[in-house]
PDB file of C-alpha atoms and ligand atoms in Angstrom:
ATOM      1  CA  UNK A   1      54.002  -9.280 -85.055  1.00 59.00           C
ATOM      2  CA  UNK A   2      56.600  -9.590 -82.111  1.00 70.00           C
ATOM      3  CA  UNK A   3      57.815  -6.385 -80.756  1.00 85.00           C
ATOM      4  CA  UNK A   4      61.024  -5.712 -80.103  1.00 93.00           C
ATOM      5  CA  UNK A   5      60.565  -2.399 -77.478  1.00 96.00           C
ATOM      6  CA  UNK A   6      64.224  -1.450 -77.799  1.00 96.00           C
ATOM      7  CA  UNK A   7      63.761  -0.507 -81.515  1.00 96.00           C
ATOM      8  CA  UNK A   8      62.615   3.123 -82.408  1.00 96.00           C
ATOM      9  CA  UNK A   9      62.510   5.892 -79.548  1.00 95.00           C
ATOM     10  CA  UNK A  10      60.198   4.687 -76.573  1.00 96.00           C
ATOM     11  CA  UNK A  11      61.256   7.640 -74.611  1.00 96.00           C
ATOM     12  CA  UNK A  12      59.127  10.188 -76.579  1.00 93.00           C
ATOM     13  CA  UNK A  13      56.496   8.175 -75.899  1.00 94.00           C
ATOM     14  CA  UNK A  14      57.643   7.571 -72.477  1.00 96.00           C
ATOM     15  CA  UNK A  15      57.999  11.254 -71.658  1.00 95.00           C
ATOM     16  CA  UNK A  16      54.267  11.187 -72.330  1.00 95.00           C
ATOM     17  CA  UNK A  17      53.512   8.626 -69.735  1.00 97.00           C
ATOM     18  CA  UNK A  18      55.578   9.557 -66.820  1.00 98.00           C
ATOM     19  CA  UNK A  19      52.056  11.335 -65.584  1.00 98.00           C
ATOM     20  CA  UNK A  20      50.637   7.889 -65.133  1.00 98.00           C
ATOM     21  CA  UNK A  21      53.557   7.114 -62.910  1.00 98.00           C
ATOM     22  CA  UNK A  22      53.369   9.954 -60.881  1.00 98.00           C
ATOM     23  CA  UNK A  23      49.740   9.271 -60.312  1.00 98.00           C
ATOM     24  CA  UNK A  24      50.165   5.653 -59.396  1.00 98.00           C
ATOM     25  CA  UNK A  25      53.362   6.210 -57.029  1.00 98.00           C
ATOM     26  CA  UNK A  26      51.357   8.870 -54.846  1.00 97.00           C
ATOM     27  CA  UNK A  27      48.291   6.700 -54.912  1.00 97.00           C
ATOM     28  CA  UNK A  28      50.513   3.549 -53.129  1.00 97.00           C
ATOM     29  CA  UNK A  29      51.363   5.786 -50.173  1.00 95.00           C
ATOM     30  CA  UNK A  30      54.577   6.531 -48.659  1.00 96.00           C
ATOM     31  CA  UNK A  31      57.084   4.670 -49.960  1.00 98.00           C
ATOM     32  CA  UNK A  32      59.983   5.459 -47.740  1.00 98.00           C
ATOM     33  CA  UNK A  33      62.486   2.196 -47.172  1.00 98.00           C
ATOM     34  CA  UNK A  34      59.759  -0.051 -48.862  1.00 98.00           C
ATOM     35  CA  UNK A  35      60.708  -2.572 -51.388  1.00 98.00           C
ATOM     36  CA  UNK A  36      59.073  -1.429 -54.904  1.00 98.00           C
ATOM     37  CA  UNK A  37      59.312  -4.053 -57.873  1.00 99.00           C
ATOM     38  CA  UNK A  38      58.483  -1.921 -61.756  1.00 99.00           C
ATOM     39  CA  UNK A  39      57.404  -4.809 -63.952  1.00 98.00           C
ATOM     40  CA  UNK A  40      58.184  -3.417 -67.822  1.00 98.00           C
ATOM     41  CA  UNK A  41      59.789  -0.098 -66.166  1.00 98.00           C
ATOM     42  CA  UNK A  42      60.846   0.762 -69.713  1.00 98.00           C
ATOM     43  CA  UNK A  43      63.055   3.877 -69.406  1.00 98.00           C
ATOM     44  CA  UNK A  44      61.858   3.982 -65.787  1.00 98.00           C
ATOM     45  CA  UNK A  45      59.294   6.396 -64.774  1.00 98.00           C
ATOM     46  CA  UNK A  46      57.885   4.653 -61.960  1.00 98.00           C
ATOM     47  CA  UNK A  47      60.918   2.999 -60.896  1.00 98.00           C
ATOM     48  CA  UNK A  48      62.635   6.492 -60.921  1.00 98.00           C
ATOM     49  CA  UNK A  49      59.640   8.255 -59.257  1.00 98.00           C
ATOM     50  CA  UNK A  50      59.418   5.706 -56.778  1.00 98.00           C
ATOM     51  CA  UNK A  51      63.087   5.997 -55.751  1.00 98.00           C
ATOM     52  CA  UNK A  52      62.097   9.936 -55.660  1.00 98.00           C
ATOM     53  CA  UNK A  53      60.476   9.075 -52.510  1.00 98.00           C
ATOM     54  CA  UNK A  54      62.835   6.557 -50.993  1.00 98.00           C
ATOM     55  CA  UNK A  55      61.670   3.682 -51.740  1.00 98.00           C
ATOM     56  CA  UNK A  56      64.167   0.349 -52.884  1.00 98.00           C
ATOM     57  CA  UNK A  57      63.927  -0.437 -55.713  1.00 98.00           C
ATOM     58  CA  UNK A  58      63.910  -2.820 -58.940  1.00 98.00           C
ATOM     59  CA  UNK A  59      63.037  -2.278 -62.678  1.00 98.00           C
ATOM     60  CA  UNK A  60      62.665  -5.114 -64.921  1.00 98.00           C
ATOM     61  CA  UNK A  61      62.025  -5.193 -68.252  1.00 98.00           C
ATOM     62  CA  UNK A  62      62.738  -7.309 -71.701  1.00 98.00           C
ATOM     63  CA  UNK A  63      64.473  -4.257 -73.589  1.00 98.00           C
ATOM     64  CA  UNK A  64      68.119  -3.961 -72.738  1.00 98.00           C
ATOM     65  CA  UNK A  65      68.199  -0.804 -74.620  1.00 98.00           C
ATOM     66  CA  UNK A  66      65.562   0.886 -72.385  1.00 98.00           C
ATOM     67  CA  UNK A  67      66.977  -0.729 -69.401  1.00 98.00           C
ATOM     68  CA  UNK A  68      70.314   1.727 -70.347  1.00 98.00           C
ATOM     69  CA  UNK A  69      68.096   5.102 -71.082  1.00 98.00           C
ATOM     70  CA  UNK A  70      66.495   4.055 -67.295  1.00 98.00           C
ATOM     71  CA  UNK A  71      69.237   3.418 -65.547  1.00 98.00           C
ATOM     72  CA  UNK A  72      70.888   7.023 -67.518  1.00 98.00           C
ATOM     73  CA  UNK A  73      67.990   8.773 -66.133  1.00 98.00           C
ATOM     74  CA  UNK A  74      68.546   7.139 -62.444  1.00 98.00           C
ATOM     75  CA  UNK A  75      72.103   8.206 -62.706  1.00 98.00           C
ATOM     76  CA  UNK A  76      71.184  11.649 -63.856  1.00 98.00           C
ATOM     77  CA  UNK A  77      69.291  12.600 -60.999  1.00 98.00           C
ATOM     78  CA  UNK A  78      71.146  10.593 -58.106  1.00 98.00           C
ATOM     79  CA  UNK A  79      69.318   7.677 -57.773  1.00 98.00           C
ATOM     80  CA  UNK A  80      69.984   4.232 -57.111  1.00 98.00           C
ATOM     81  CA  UNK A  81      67.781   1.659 -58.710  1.00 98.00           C
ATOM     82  CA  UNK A  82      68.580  -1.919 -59.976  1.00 98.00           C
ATOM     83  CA  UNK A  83      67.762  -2.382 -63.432  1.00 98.00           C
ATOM     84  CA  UNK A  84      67.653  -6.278 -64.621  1.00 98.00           C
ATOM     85  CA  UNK A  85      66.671  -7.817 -67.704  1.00 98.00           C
ATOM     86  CA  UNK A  86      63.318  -9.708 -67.385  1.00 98.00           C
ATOM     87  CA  UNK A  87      59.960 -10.712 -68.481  1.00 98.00           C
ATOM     88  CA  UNK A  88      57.163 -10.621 -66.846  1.00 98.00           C
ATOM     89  CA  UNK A  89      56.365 -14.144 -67.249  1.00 98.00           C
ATOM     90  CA  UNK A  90      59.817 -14.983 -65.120  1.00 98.00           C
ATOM     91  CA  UNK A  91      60.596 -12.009 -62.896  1.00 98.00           C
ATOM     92  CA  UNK A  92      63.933 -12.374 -62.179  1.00 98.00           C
ATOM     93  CA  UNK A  93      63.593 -11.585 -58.428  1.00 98.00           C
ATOM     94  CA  UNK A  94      62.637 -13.772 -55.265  1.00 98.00           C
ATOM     95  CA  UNK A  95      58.844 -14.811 -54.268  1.00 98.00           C
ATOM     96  CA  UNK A  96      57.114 -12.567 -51.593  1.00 98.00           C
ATOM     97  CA  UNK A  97      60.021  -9.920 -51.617  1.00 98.00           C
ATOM     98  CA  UNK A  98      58.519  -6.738 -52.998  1.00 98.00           C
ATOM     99  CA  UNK A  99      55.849  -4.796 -51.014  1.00 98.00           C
ATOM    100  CA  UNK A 100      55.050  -3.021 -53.835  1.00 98.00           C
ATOM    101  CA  UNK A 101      54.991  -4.367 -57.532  1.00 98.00           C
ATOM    102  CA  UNK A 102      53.729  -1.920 -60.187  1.00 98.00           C
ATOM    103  CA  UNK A 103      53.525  -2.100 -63.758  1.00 98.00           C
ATOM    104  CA  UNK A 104      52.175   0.858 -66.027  1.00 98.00           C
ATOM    105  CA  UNK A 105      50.959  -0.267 -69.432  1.00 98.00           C
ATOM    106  CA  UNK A 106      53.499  -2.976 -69.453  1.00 98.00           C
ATOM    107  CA  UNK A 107      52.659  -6.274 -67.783  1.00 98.00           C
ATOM    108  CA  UNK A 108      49.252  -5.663 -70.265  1.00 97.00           C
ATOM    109  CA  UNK A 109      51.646  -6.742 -73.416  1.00 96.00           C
ATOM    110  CA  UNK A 110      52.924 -10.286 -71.747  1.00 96.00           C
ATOM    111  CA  UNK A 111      52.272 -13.108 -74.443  1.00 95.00           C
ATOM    112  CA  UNK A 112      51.352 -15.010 -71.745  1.00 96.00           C
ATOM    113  CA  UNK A 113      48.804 -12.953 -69.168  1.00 97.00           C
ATOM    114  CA  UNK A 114      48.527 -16.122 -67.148  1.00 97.00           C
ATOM    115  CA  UNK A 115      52.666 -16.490 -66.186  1.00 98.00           C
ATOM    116  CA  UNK A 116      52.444 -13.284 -65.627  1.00 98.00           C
ATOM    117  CA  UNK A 117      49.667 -13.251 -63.177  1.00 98.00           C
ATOM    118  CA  UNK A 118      51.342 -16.102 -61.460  1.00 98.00           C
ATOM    119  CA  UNK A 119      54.518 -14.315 -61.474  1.00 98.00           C
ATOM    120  CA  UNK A 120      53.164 -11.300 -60.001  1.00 98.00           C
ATOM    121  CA  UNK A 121      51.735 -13.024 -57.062  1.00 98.00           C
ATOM    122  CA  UNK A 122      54.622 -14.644 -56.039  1.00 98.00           C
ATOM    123  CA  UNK A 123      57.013 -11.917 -56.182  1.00 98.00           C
ATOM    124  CA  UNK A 124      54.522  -9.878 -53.867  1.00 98.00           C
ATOM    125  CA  UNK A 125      54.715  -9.328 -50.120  1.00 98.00           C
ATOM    126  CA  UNK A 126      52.575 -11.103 -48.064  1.00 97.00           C
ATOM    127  CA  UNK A 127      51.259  -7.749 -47.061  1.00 96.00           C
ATOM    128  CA  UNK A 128      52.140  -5.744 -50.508  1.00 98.00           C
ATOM    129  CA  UNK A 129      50.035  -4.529 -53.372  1.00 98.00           C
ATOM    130  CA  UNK A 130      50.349  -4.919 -56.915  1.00 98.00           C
ATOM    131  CA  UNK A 131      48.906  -1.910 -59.214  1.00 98.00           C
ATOM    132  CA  UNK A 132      48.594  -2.069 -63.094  1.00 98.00           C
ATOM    133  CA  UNK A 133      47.491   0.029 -65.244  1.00 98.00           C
ATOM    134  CA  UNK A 134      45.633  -0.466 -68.591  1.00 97.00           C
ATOM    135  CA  UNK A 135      43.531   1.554 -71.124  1.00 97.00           C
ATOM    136  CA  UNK A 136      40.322   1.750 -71.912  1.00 96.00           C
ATOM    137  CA  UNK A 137      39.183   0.629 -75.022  1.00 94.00           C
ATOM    138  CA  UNK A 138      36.869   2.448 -77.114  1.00 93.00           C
ATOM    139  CA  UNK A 139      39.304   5.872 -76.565  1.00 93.00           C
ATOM    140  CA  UNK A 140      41.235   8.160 -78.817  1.00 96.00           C
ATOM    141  CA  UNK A 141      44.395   5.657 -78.852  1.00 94.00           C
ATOM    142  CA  UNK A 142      41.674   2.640 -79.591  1.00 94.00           C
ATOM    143  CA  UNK A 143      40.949   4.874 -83.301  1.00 96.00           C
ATOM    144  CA  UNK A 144      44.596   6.025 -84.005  1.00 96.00           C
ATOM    145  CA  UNK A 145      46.337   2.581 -83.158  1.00 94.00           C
ATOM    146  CA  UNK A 146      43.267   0.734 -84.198  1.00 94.00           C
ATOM    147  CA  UNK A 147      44.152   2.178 -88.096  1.00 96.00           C
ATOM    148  CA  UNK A 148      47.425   1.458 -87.884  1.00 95.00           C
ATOM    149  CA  UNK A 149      46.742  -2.251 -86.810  1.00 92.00           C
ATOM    150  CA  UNK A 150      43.570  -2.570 -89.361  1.00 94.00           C
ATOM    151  CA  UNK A 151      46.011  -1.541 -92.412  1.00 95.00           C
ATOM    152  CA  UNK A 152      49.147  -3.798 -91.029  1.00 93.00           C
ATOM    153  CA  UNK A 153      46.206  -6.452 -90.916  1.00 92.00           C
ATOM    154  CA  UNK A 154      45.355  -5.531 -94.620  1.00 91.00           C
ATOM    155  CA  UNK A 155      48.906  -5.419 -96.485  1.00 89.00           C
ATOM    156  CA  UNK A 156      50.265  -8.027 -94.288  1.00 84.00           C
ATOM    157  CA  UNK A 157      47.168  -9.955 -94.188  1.00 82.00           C
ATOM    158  CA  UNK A 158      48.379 -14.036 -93.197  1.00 64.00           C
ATOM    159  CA  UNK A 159      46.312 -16.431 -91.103  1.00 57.00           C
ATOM    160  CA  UNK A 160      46.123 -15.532 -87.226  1.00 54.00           C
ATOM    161  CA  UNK A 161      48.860 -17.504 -84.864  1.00 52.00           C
ATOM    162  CA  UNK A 162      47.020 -20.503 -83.946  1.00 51.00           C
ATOM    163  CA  UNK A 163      48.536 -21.324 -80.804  1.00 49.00           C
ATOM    164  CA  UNK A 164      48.077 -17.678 -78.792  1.00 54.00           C
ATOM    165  CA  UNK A 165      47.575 -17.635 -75.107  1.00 57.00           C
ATOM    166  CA  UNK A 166      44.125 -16.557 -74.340  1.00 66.00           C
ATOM    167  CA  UNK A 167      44.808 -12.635 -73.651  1.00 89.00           C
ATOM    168  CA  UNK A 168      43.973 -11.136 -70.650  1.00 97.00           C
ATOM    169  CA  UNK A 169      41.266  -7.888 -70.180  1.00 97.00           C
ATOM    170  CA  UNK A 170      43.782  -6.123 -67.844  1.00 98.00           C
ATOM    171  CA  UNK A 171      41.550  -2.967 -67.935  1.00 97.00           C
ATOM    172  CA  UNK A 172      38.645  -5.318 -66.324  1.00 98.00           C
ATOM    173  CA  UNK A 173      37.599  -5.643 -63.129  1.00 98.00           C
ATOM    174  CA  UNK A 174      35.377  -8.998 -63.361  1.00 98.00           C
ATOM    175  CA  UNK A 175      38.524 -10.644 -65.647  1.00 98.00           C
ATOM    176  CA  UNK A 176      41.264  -9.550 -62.866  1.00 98.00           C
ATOM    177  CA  UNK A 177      39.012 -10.958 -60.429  1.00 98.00           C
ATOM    178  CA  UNK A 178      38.943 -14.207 -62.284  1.00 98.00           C
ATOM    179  CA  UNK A 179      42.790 -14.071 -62.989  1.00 98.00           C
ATOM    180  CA  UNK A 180      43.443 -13.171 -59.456  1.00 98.00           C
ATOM    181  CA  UNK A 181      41.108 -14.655 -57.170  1.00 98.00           C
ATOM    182  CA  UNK A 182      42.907 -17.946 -57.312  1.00 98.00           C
ATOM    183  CA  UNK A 183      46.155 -17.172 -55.982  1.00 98.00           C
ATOM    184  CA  UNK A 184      44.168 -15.613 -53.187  1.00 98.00           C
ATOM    185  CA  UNK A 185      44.101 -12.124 -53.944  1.00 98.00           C
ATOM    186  CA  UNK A 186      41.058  -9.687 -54.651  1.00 98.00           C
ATOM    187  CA  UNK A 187      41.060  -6.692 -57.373  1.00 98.00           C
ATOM    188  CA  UNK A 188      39.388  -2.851 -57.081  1.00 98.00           C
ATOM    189  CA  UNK A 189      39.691  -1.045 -60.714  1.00 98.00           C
ATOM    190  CA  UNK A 190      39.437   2.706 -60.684  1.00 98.00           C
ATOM    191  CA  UNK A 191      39.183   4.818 -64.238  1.00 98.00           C
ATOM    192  CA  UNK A 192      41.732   8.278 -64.732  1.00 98.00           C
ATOM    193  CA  UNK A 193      42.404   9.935 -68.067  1.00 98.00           C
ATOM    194  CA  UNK A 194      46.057  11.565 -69.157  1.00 98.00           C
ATOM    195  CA  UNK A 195      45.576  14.245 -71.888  1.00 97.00           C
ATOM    196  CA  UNK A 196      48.034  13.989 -75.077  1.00 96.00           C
ATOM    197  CA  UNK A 197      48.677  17.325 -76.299  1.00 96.00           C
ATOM    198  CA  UNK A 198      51.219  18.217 -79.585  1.00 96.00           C
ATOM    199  CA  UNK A 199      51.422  21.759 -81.861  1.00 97.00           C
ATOM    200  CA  UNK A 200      49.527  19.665 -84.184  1.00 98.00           C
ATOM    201  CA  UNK A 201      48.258  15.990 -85.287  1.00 97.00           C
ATOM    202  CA  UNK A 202      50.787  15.820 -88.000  1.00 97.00           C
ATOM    203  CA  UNK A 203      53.272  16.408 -84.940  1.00 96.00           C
ATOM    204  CA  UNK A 204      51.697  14.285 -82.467  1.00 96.00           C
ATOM    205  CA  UNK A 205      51.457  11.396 -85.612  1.00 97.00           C
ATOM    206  CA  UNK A 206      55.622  12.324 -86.014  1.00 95.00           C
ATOM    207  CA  UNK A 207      56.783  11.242 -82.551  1.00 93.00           C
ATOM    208  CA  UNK A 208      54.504   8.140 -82.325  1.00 94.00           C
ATOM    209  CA  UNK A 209      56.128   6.963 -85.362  1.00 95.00           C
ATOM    210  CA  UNK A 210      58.782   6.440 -83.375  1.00 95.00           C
ATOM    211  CA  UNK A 211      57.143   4.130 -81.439  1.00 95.00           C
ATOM    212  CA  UNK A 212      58.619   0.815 -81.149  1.00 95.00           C
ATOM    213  CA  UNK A 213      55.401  -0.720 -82.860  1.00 93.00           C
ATOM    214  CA  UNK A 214      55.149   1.986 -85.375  1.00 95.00           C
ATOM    215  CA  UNK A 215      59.027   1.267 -86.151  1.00 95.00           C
ATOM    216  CA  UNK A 216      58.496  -2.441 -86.496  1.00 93.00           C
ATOM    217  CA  UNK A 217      55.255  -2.174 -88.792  1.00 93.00           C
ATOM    218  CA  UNK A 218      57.297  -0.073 -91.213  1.00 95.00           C
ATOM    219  CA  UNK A 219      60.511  -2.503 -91.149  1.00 94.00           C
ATOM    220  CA  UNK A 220      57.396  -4.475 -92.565  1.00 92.00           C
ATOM    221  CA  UNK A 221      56.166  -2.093 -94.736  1.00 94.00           C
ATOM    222  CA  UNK A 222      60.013  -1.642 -96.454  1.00 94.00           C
ATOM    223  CA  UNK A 223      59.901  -5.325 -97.332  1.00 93.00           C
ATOM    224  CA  UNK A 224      57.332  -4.690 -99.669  1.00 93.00           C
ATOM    225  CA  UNK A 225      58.128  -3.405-103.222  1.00 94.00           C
ATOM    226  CA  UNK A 226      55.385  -0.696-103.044  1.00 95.00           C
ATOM    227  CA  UNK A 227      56.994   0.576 -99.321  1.00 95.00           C
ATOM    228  CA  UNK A 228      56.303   4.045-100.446  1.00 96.00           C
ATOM    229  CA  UNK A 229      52.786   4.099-101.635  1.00 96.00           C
ATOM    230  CA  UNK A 230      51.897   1.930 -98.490  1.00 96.00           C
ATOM    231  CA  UNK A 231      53.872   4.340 -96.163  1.00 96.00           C
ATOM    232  CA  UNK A 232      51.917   7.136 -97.517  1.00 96.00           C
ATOM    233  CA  UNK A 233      48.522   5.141 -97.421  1.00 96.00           C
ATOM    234  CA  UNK A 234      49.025   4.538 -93.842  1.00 96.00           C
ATOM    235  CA  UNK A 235      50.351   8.396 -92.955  1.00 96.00           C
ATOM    236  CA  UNK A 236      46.804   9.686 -94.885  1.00 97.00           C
ATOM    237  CA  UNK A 237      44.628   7.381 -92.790  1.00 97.00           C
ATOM    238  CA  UNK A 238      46.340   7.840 -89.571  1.00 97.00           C
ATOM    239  CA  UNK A 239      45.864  11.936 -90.013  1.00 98.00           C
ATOM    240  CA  UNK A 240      42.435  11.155 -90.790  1.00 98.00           C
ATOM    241  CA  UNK A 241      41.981   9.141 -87.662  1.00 98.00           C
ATOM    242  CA  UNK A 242      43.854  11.412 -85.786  1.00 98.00           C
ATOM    243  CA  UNK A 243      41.900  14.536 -86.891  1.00 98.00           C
ATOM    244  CA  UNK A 244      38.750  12.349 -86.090  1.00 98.00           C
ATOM    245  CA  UNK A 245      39.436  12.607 -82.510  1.00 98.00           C
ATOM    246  CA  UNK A 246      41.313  15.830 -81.593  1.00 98.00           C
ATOM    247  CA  UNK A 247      39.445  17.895 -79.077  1.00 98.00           C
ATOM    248  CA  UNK A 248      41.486  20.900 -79.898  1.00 98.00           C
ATOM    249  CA  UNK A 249      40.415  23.206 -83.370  1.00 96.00           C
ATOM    250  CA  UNK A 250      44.033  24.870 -83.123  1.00 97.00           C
ATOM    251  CA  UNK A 251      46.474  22.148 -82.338  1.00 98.00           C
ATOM    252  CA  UNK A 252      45.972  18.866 -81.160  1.00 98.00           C
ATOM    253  CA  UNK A 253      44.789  17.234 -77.746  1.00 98.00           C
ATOM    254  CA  UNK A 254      43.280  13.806 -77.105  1.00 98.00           C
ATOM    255  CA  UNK A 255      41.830  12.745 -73.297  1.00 97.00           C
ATOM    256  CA  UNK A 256      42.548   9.240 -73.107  1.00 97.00           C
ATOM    257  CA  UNK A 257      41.159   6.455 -70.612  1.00 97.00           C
ATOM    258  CA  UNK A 258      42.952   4.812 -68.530  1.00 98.00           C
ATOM    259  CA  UNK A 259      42.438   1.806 -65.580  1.00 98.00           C
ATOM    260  CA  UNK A 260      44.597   0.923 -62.279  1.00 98.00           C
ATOM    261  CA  UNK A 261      44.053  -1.838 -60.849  1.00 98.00           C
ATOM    262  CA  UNK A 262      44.651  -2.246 -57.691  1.00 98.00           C
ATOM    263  CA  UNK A 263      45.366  -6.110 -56.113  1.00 98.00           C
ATOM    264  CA  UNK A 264      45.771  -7.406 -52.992  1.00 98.00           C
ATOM    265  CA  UNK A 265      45.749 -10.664 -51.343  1.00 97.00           C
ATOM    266  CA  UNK A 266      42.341 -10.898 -49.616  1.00 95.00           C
TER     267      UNK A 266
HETATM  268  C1  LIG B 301      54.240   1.176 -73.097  1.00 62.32           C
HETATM  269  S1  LIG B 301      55.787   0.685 -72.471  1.00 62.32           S
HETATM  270  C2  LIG B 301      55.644   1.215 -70.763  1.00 62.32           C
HETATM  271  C3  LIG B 301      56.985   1.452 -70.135  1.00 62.32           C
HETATM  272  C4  LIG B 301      56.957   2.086 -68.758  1.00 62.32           C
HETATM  273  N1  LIG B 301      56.268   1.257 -67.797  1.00 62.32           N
HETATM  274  C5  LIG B 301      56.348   3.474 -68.795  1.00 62.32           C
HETATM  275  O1  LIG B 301      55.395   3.745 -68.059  1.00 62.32           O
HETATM  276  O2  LIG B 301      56.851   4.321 -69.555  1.00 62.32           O
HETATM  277  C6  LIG B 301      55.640  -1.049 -72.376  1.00 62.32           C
HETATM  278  C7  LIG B 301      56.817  -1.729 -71.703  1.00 62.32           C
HETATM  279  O3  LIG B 301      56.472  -3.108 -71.482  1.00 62.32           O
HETATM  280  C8  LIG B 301      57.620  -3.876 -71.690  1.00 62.32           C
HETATM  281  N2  LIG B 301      57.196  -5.249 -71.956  1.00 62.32           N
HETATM  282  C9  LIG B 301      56.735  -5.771 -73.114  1.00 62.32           C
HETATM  283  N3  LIG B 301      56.506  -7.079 -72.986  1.00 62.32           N
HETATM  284  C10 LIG B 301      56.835  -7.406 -71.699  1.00 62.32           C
HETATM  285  C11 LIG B 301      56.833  -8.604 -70.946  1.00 62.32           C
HETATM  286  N4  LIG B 301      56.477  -9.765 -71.493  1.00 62.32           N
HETATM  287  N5  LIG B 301      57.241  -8.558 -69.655  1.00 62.32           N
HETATM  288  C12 LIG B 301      57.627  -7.391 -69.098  1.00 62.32           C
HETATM  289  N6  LIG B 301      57.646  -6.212 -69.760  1.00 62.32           N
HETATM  290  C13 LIG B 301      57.261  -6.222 -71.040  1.00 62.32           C
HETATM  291  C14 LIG B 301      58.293  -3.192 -72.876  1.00 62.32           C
HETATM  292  O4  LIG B 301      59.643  -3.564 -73.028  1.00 62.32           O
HETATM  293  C15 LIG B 301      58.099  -1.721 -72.531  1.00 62.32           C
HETATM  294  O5  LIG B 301      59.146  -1.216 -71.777  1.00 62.32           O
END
């Protein structure tokens, strides 16, 4: 199922990741005058916390919609930063002319990982970094939006696309390595973990069902002539699998894994 990333309200969601952002900007070093590239900047947390610190720079992303809530949130707090439409399988930018390219749980949902890796290359300086971030599988999210995606599977059932690009293990040191190294460029992969915490899992299950893919799979569901009974199939399971994983007996927390990957041309 294509996602549209416009749909819904990404910016709950967002307002949970902007950590992530915060963590990754610091970790690139002073940023003062440099030229900083945020591939899939959504509504902009790095490219607005990079700008915090003076850097120059460029969000791109697919969703016009979220381009608007980024560059509302630039505006908001002073800050100039040029928002463009744009995949990351043609970044609409020139080759070798950001010195650093970042993309937090973004570039890791290209169709095609391998025009995107080729794409990322070129638009880095010679002397520039690129830093991703993925998660780790196996985690928290892995059960919730693993039940979501094993029901879709189930109602929606259909043969798989038969012509999908091989995907891409962006949380993997030994696969960046083999995506990277030949372009030139060697890969370090270091683990964090962001904590999710709501009032409750019925709260925490609320806002992610505004989630652009949560929104999409129930456009799906509302084709169907049993919408309701399916909607409420899906809302039991994903308590259940939410509950399964809480760390906290009076509300609800999840630690969650996460990767950056760190890439530079060797
Ligand atoms: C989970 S959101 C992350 C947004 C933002 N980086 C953040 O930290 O909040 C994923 C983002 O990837 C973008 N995206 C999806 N497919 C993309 C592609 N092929 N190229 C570039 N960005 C893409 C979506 O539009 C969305 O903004």
């Amino acid at each position: 199922m294509a996602i549209d990333w416009g749909v819904g309200r990404y910016e709950a969601t967002g307002e949970l990741l902007a950590p992530v952002s915060e963590v990754v900007v610091e970790l690139a070093g002073p940023l003062t005058g440099r030229s900083v590239l945020d591939v899939g900047c959504g509504t902009g947390n790095a490219a607005l916390a990079a700008a915090a610190r003076g850097a120059v720079v460029t969000g791109v992303d697919p969703a016009s919609r979220l381009l608007e809530v980024a560059a509302g949130r630039a505006a908001e707090r002073g800050l100039e930063i040029e928002f463009v439409v744009g995949d990351a399988a043609a970044i609409p930018v020139k080759d070798q002319s950001a010195e650093l390219v970042i993309s937090i749980f973004a570039v890791i949902f290209a169709p095609d990982p391998a025009a995107a890796v080729a794409e990322l290359t070129r638009v880095v300086a010679p002397d520039g970094q690129i830093i991703i971030t993925d998660w780790l599988p196996g985690g928290a999210l892995t059960v919730i939006n693993g039940t979501a995606a094993k029901f879709m599977g189930e109602v929606l059932g259909g043969p798989a696309p038969k012509s999908a690009p091989a995907s891409l293990a962006w949380h993997n040191a030994e696969a960046l390595r083999a995506a990277f190294a030949p372009y030139g460029f060697s890969v370090e992969v270091e683990e964090r973990s962001l904590v999710f915490e709501e009032a409750s899992a019925e709260e925490y299950l609320e806002q992610s069902a505004q989630h652009p893919m949560a929104v999409s799979a129930d456009r799906a569901l509302s084709q169907r002539p049993d919408a309701e009974e399916l909607r409420a199939e899906l809302k039991s399971r994903l308590l259940a699998a939410a509950e399964s994983v809480n760390e906290d007996p009076e509300g609800f927390r999840v630690t969650v894994g996460y990767t950056i990957a760190t890439i530079r041309r060797s």
